[in-house]
């Protein structure tokens, strides 16, 4: 376990020199705690692309956490606790598995600021993003989509399944940006050919699967929960796969339902009052 510096008497901690984690033959767990505001102006991560180097970072900030333009954090998992999170234009969080952000006041992603969880390489599933805040402002992008499928020398890896984004806010939410949780694209694309004539198939579950060319990833989920200090709780679940399924100039090919999701209603958060299922495009 590595513990970062703790400047308890500083007003603001400005990190301007890159921080690089060593690559060891085991998971590296780091716990950092800073007493005041943090301004990140550089990169934090490993020199070797995951999954060869696995770093789990827990960062507790007793103030605001501010990522300036072109700053970035790239680790296996991130658990960030602060009063606020501000991500300026072109700042980037790239997390291999899961990111948990718990800020008591404001969460703000500016335009072109991005949080990516999972889906970093072909066939890799989307990760988990869990945000708890009072005010949620999204002008950038949160992405937990599956990695695209790939075919090499006639052997195909299907697209990764979509991930899960959970947003819990207690005051207000403003979203002009985007949240993407769709499954990875079919590597065969428009070259996919049905194993039999689709026009002759009935609408049963057995007719929805084509193992030879149905290689798109399953849908991901976005759960938004508004929990006011007056006890009002309203949950909204979106199951989305807007980029799923093969594409083709033949109309009935584009209508194929590929990588269907078995959805267990018992797993729905008790706060959910509305569910939206977004189809393929």
mmCIF file of C-alpha atoms in Angstrom, residues 16-244:
data_model
loop_
_atom_site.group_PDB
_atom_site.id
_atom_site.type_symbol
_atom_site.label_atom_id
_atom_site.label_comp_id
_atom_site.label_asym_id
_atom_site.label_seq_id
_atom_site.Cartn_x
_atom_site.Cartn_y
_atom_site.Cartn_z
ATOM 1 C CA UNK A 16 2.040 19.751 -11.719
ATOM 2 C CA UNK A 17 4.577 16.916 -12.059
ATOM 3 C CA UNK A 18 3.443 13.574 -13.546
ATOM 4 C CA UNK A 19 2.834 10.722 -11.108
ATOM 5 C CA UNK A 20 3.695 7.281 -12.457
ATOM 6 C CA UNK A 21 2.907 4.075 -10.608
ATOM 7 C CA UNK A 22 5.350 1.162 -10.766
ATOM 8 C CA UNK A 23 4.297 -1.998 -12.540
ATOM 9 C CA UNK A 24 4.483 -4.943 -10.128
ATOM 10 C CA UNK A 25 3.385 -8.560 -10.323
ATOM 11 C CA UNK A 26 0.361 -7.891 -8.107
ATOM 12 C CA UNK A 27 -2.438 -5.373 -7.677
ATOM 13 C CA UNK A 28 -1.151 -2.103 -6.222
ATOM 14 C CA UNK A 29 -3.448 -0.364 -3.709
ATOM 15 C CA UNK A 30 -2.822 3.320 -3.007
ATOM 16 C CA UNK A 31 -4.571 5.495 -0.406
ATOM 17 C CA UNK A 32 -4.017 9.254 -0.575
ATOM 18 C CA UNK A 33 -5.466 11.891 1.742
ATOM 19 C CA UNK A 34 -5.126 15.648 1.329
ATOM 20 C CA UNK A 35 -6.414 18.279 3.718
ATOM 21 C CA UNK A 36 -7.375 21.063 1.309
ATOM 22 C CA UNK A 37 -8.276 21.734 -2.323
ATOM 23 C CA UNK A 38 -6.435 19.766 -5.022
ATOM 24 C CA UNK A 39 -5.610 21.103 -8.493
ATOM 25 C CA UNK A 40 -4.399 18.404 -10.886
ATOM 26 C CA UNK A 41 -2.479 19.823 -13.863
ATOM 27 C CA UNK A 42 -0.757 16.685 -15.108
ATOM 28 C CA UNK A 43 -1.114 12.924 -15.585
ATOM 29 C CA UNK A 44 -1.532 10.230 -12.946
ATOM 30 C CA UNK A 45 -1.242 6.592 -13.977
ATOM 31 C CA UNK A 46 1.028 3.821 -15.238
ATOM 32 C CA UNK A 47 3.421 3.775 -18.170
ATOM 33 C CA UNK A 48 2.184 0.334 -19.248
ATOM 34 C CA UNK A 49 -1.356 0.009 -20.539
ATOM 35 C CA UNK A 50 -3.773 -2.068 -18.406
ATOM 36 C CA UNK A 51 -4.398 -4.872 -17.688
ATOM 37 C CA UNK A 52 -0.664 -5.602 -17.312
ATOM 38 C CA UNK A 53 -0.379 -3.017 -14.538
ATOM 39 C CA UNK A 54 -3.235 -2.887 -12.034
ATOM 40 C CA UNK A 55 -3.523 0.129 -9.725
ATOM 41 C CA UNK A 56 -6.438 0.790 -7.353
ATOM 42 C CA UNK A 57 -6.452 4.394 -6.144
ATOM 43 C CA UNK A 58 -8.469 5.722 -3.208
ATOM 44 C CA UNK A 59 -8.230 9.521 -2.944
ATOM 45 C CA UNK A 60 -9.791 11.438 -0.041
ATOM 46 C CA UNK A 61 -9.759 15.225 -0.418
ATOM 47 C CA UNK A 62 -11.020 17.530 2.358
ATOM 48 C CA UNK A 63 -11.825 20.206 -0.201
ATOM 49 C CA UNK A 64 -12.481 20.523 -3.942
ATOM 50 C CA UNK A 65 -10.831 18.335 -6.587
ATOM 51 C CA UNK A 66 -10.112 20.246 -9.803
ATOM 52 C CA UNK A 67 -8.744 18.680 -12.997
ATOM 53 C CA UNK A 68 -7.469 21.319 -15.421
ATOM 54 C CA UNK A 69 -7.466 21.021 -19.221
ATOM 55 C CA UNK A 70 -5.462 18.052 -20.561
ATOM 56 C CA UNK A 71 -4.938 16.515 -17.122
ATOM 57 C CA UNK A 72 -5.722 12.827 -16.750
ATOM 58 C CA UNK A 73 -5.955 9.861 -14.387
ATOM 59 C CA UNK A 74 -5.578 6.310 -15.714
ATOM 60 C CA UNK A 75 -5.897 3.453 -13.202
ATOM 61 C CA UNK A 76 -7.737 0.160 -12.728
ATOM 62 C CA UNK A 77 -10.225 1.544 -10.211
ATOM 63 C CA UNK A 78 -10.742 4.934 -8.588
ATOM 64 C CA UNK A 79 -12.575 5.877 -5.404
ATOM 65 C CA UNK A 80 -12.657 9.675 -5.071
ATOM 66 C CA UNK A 81 -14.210 11.563 -2.154
ATOM 67 C CA UNK A 82 -14.225 15.375 -2.109
ATOM 68 C CA UNK A 83 -16.426 18.411 -1.554
ATOM 69 C CA UNK A 84 -16.574 19.115 -5.314
ATOM 70 C CA UNK A 85 -15.296 17.592 -8.553
ATOM 71 C CA UNK A 86 -14.547 19.975 -11.425
ATOM 72 C CA UNK A 87 -13.255 18.579 -14.737
ATOM 73 C CA UNK A 88 -12.216 21.233 -17.270
ATOM 74 C CA UNK A 89 -12.284 20.880 -21.067
ATOM 75 C CA UNK A 90 -10.201 17.955 -22.382
ATOM 76 C CA UNK A 91 -9.573 16.472 -18.927
ATOM 77 C CA UNK A 92 -9.865 12.690 -18.822
ATOM 78 C CA UNK A 93 -10.525 9.844 -16.397
ATOM 79 C CA UNK A 94 -9.763 6.433 -17.918
ATOM 80 C CA UNK A 95 -10.687 3.663 -15.498
ATOM 81 C CA UNK A 96 -10.382 -0.009 -16.393
ATOM 82 C CA UNK A 97 -13.057 -1.358 -14.048
ATOM 83 C CA UNK A 98 -14.981 1.003 -11.769
ATOM 84 C CA UNK A 99 -15.004 4.617 -10.641
ATOM 85 C CA UNK A 100 -16.807 5.801 -7.508
ATOM 86 C CA UNK A 101 -17.167 9.562 -6.997
ATOM 87 C CA UNK A 102 -18.693 10.884 -3.787
ATOM 88 C CA UNK A 103 -18.854 14.690 -3.631
ATOM 89 C CA UNK A 104 -21.037 16.503 -1.134
ATOM 90 C CA UNK A 105 -21.554 19.707 -3.146
ATOM 91 C CA UNK A 106 -21.037 19.895 -6.924
ATOM 92 C CA UNK A 107 -20.058 17.463 -9.686
ATOM 93 C CA UNK A 108 -19.257 19.272 -12.958
ATOM 94 C CA UNK A 109 -17.901 17.961 -16.263
ATOM 95 C CA UNK A 110 -17.204 20.694 -18.802
ATOM 96 C CA UNK A 111 -17.547 20.216 -22.547
ATOM 97 C CA UNK A 112 -14.998 17.692 -23.912
ATOM 98 C CA UNK A 113 -14.229 16.429 -20.399
ATOM 99 C CA UNK A 114 -14.646 12.648 -20.327
ATOM 100 C CA UNK A 115 -14.976 9.789 -17.867
ATOM 101 C CA UNK A 116 -14.369 6.362 -19.433
ATOM 102 C CA UNK A 117 -14.920 3.139 -17.507
ATOM 103 C CA UNK A 118 -14.199 -0.204 -19.155
ATOM 104 C CA UNK A 119 -14.419 -0.997 -22.860
ATOM 105 C CA UNK A 120 -10.798 0.029 -23.339
ATOM 106 C CA UNK A 121 -9.910 -2.782 -25.724
ATOM 107 C CA UNK A 122 -11.814 -5.075 -28.135
ATOM 108 C CA UNK A 123 -14.388 -7.250 -26.392
ATOM 109 C CA UNK A 124 -13.829 -5.621 -22.986
ATOM 110 C CA UNK A 125 -17.067 -5.045 -21.055
ATOM 111 C CA UNK A 126 -18.113 -1.578 -20.000
ATOM 112 C CA UNK A 127 -17.270 -0.701 -16.412
ATOM 113 C CA UNK A 128 -19.179 0.853 -13.527
ATOM 114 C CA UNK A 129 -19.501 4.571 -12.783
ATOM 115 C CA UNK A 130 -21.126 5.519 -9.486
ATOM 116 C CA UNK A 131 -21.625 9.231 -8.730
ATOM 117 C CA UNK A 132 -23.169 10.634 -5.540
ATOM 118 C CA UNK A 133 -23.509 14.407 -5.288
ATOM 119 C CA UNK A 134 -25.795 17.307 -4.469
ATOM 120 C CA UNK A 135 -25.569 19.139 -7.811
ATOM 121 C CA UNK A 136 -24.858 17.163 -11.011
ATOM 122 C CA UNK A 137 -23.770 19.158 -14.087
ATOM 123 C CA UNK A 138 -22.777 17.259 -17.227
ATOM 124 C CA UNK A 139 -21.590 19.067 -20.361
ATOM 125 C CA UNK A 140 -19.020 16.421 -21.294
ATOM 126 C CA UNK A 141 -19.338 12.654 -21.568
ATOM 127 C CA UNK A 142 -19.551 9.644 -19.267
ATOM 128 C CA UNK A 143 -18.845 6.439 -21.165
ATOM 129 C CA UNK A 144 -19.189 2.870 -19.894
ATOM 130 C CA UNK A 145 -19.779 1.173 -23.228
ATOM 131 C CA UNK A 146 -18.374 -2.190 -24.246
ATOM 132 C CA UNK A 147 -15.335 -2.425 -26.473
ATOM 133 C CA UNK A 148 -15.970 -3.136 -30.143
ATOM 134 C CA UNK A 149 -15.716 -6.667 -31.449
ATOM 135 C CA UNK A 150 -12.755 -7.597 -33.627
ATOM 136 C CA UNK A 151 -11.946 -10.243 -36.225
ATOM 137 C CA UNK A 152 -8.353 -11.404 -36.815
ATOM 138 C CA UNK A 153 -7.461 -14.180 -39.256
ATOM 139 C CA UNK A 154 -11.044 -15.361 -39.398
ATOM 140 C CA UNK A 155 -11.480 -15.556 -35.612
ATOM 141 C CA UNK A 156 -13.911 -13.053 -34.130
ATOM 142 C CA UNK A 157 -14.218 -11.643 -30.620
ATOM 143 C CA UNK A 158 -17.716 -10.263 -29.898
ATOM 144 C CA UNK A 159 -18.298 -6.752 -28.660
ATOM 145 C CA UNK A 160 -18.184 -6.292 -24.886
ATOM 146 C CA UNK A 161 -21.362 -5.845 -22.872
ATOM 147 C CA UNK A 162 -22.441 -2.356 -21.868
ATOM 148 C CA UNK A 163 -21.671 -1.131 -18.354
ATOM 149 C CA UNK A 164 -23.616 0.507 -15.531
ATOM 150 C CA UNK A 165 -23.775 4.214 -14.639
ATOM 151 C CA UNK A 166 -25.489 5.174 -11.373
ATOM 152 C CA UNK A 167 -26.173 8.834 -10.579
ATOM 153 C CA UNK A 168 -27.577 9.855 -7.196
ATOM 154 C CA UNK A 169 -28.143 13.570 -6.624
ATOM 155 C CA UNK A 170 -29.969 15.479 -3.908
ATOM 156 C CA UNK A 171 -30.422 18.940 -5.431
ATOM 157 C CA UNK A 172 -30.365 19.537 -9.185
ATOM 158 C CA UNK A 173 -29.188 17.814 -12.367
ATOM 159 C CA UNK A 174 -28.262 19.568 -15.615
ATOM 160 C CA UNK A 175 -27.304 17.396 -18.576
ATOM 161 C CA UNK A 176 -26.318 18.778 -21.969
ATOM 162 C CA UNK A 177 -23.609 16.165 -22.441
ATOM 163 C CA UNK A 178 -23.985 12.428 -22.992
ATOM 164 C CA UNK A 179 -23.928 9.132 -21.110
ATOM 165 C CA UNK A 180 -23.076 6.097 -23.264
ATOM 166 C CA UNK A 181 -23.513 2.526 -21.986
ATOM 167 C CA UNK A 182 -24.201 0.572 -25.175
ATOM 168 C CA UNK A 183 -22.658 -2.793 -26.001
ATOM 169 C CA UNK A 184 -19.677 -3.065 -28.304
ATOM 170 C CA UNK A 185 -20.293 -3.117 -32.048
ATOM 171 C CA UNK A 186 -20.548 -6.311 -34.069
ATOM 172 C CA UNK A 187 -17.116 -6.832 -35.688
ATOM 173 C CA UNK A 188 -18.734 -8.267 -38.810
ATOM 174 C CA UNK A 189 -20.707 -5.075 -39.403
ATOM 175 C CA UNK A 190 -22.473 -4.960 -42.735
ATOM 176 C CA UNK A 191 -20.725 -8.171 -43.771
ATOM 177 C CA UNK A 192 -22.863 -10.146 -41.340
ATOM 178 C CA UNK A 193 -25.101 -12.630 -43.094
ATOM 179 C CA UNK A 194 -28.058 -14.378 -41.485
ATOM 180 C CA UNK A 195 -27.774 -18.129 -41.094
ATOM 181 C CA UNK A 196 -31.209 -18.481 -42.659
ATOM 182 C CA UNK A 197 -33.964 -16.375 -44.204
ATOM 183 C CA UNK A 198 -35.169 -13.967 -41.523
ATOM 184 C CA UNK A 199 -38.508 -13.500 -43.235
ATOM 185 C CA UNK A 200 -39.406 -17.105 -42.423
ATOM 186 C CA UNK A 201 -38.749 -16.850 -38.689
ATOM 187 C CA UNK A 202 -41.352 -16.397 -36.012
ATOM 188 C CA UNK A 203 -41.069 -13.959 -33.122
ATOM 189 C CA UNK A 204 -39.832 -16.384 -30.472
ATOM 190 C CA UNK A 205 -36.732 -16.210 -28.331
ATOM 191 C CA UNK A 206 -35.136 -18.995 -30.368
ATOM 192 C CA UNK A 207 -35.365 -16.763 -33.433
ATOM 193 C CA UNK A 208 -33.374 -13.925 -31.885
ATOM 194 C CA UNK A 209 -29.942 -15.552 -31.748
ATOM 195 C CA UNK A 210 -27.531 -16.156 -34.613
ATOM 196 C CA UNK A 211 -24.278 -17.396 -33.029
ATOM 197 C CA UNK A 212 -22.354 -17.197 -36.303
ATOM 198 C CA UNK A 213 -22.828 -13.462 -36.761
ATOM 199 C CA UNK A 214 -24.625 -12.040 -33.713
ATOM 200 C CA UNK A 215 -21.526 -10.626 -32.064
ATOM 201 C CA UNK A 216 -22.658 -7.279 -30.683
ATOM 202 C CA UNK A 217 -22.471 -6.606 -26.942
ATOM 203 C CA UNK A 218 -25.487 -6.580 -24.632
ATOM 204 C CA UNK A 219 -27.149 -3.357 -23.467
ATOM 205 C CA UNK A 220 -25.887 -1.291 -20.543
ATOM 206 C CA UNK A 221 -27.877 0.593 -17.908
ATOM 207 C CA UNK A 222 -28.122 4.143 -16.559
ATOM 208 C CA UNK A 223 -29.800 4.604 -13.180
ATOM 209 C CA UNK A 224 -30.652 8.143 -12.056
ATOM 210 C CA UNK A 225 -31.894 8.626 -8.496
ATOM 211 C CA UNK A 226 -33.102 11.944 -7.104
ATOM 212 C CA UNK A 227 -33.192 11.876 -3.297
ATOM 213 C CA UNK A 228 -34.235 15.179 -1.714
ATOM 214 C CA UNK A 229 -33.632 16.155 1.903
ATOM 215 C CA UNK A 230 -37.418 16.045 2.333
ATOM 216 C CA UNK A 231 -37.479 12.310 1.832
ATOM 217 C CA UNK A 232 -38.624 12.284 -1.798
ATOM 218 C CA UNK A 233 -36.897 9.540 -3.791
ATOM 219 C CA UNK A 234 -37.440 9.154 -7.543
ATOM 220 C CA UNK A 235 -35.515 6.628 -9.614
ATOM 221 C CA UNK A 236 -35.322 6.461 -13.420
ATOM 222 C CA UNK A 237 -33.716 3.463 -15.149
ATOM 223 C CA UNK A 238 -32.601 3.490 -18.792
ATOM 224 C CA UNK A 239 -31.569 0.278 -20.541
ATOM 225 C CA UNK A 240 -29.720 1.408 -23.642
ATOM 226 C CA UNK A 241 -28.087 -0.190 -26.652
ATOM 227 C CA UNK A 242 -28.252 2.545 -29.224
ATOM 228 C CA UNK A 243 -25.184 1.301 -31.089
ATOM 229 C CA UNK A 244 -25.867 -2.421 -30.870
#
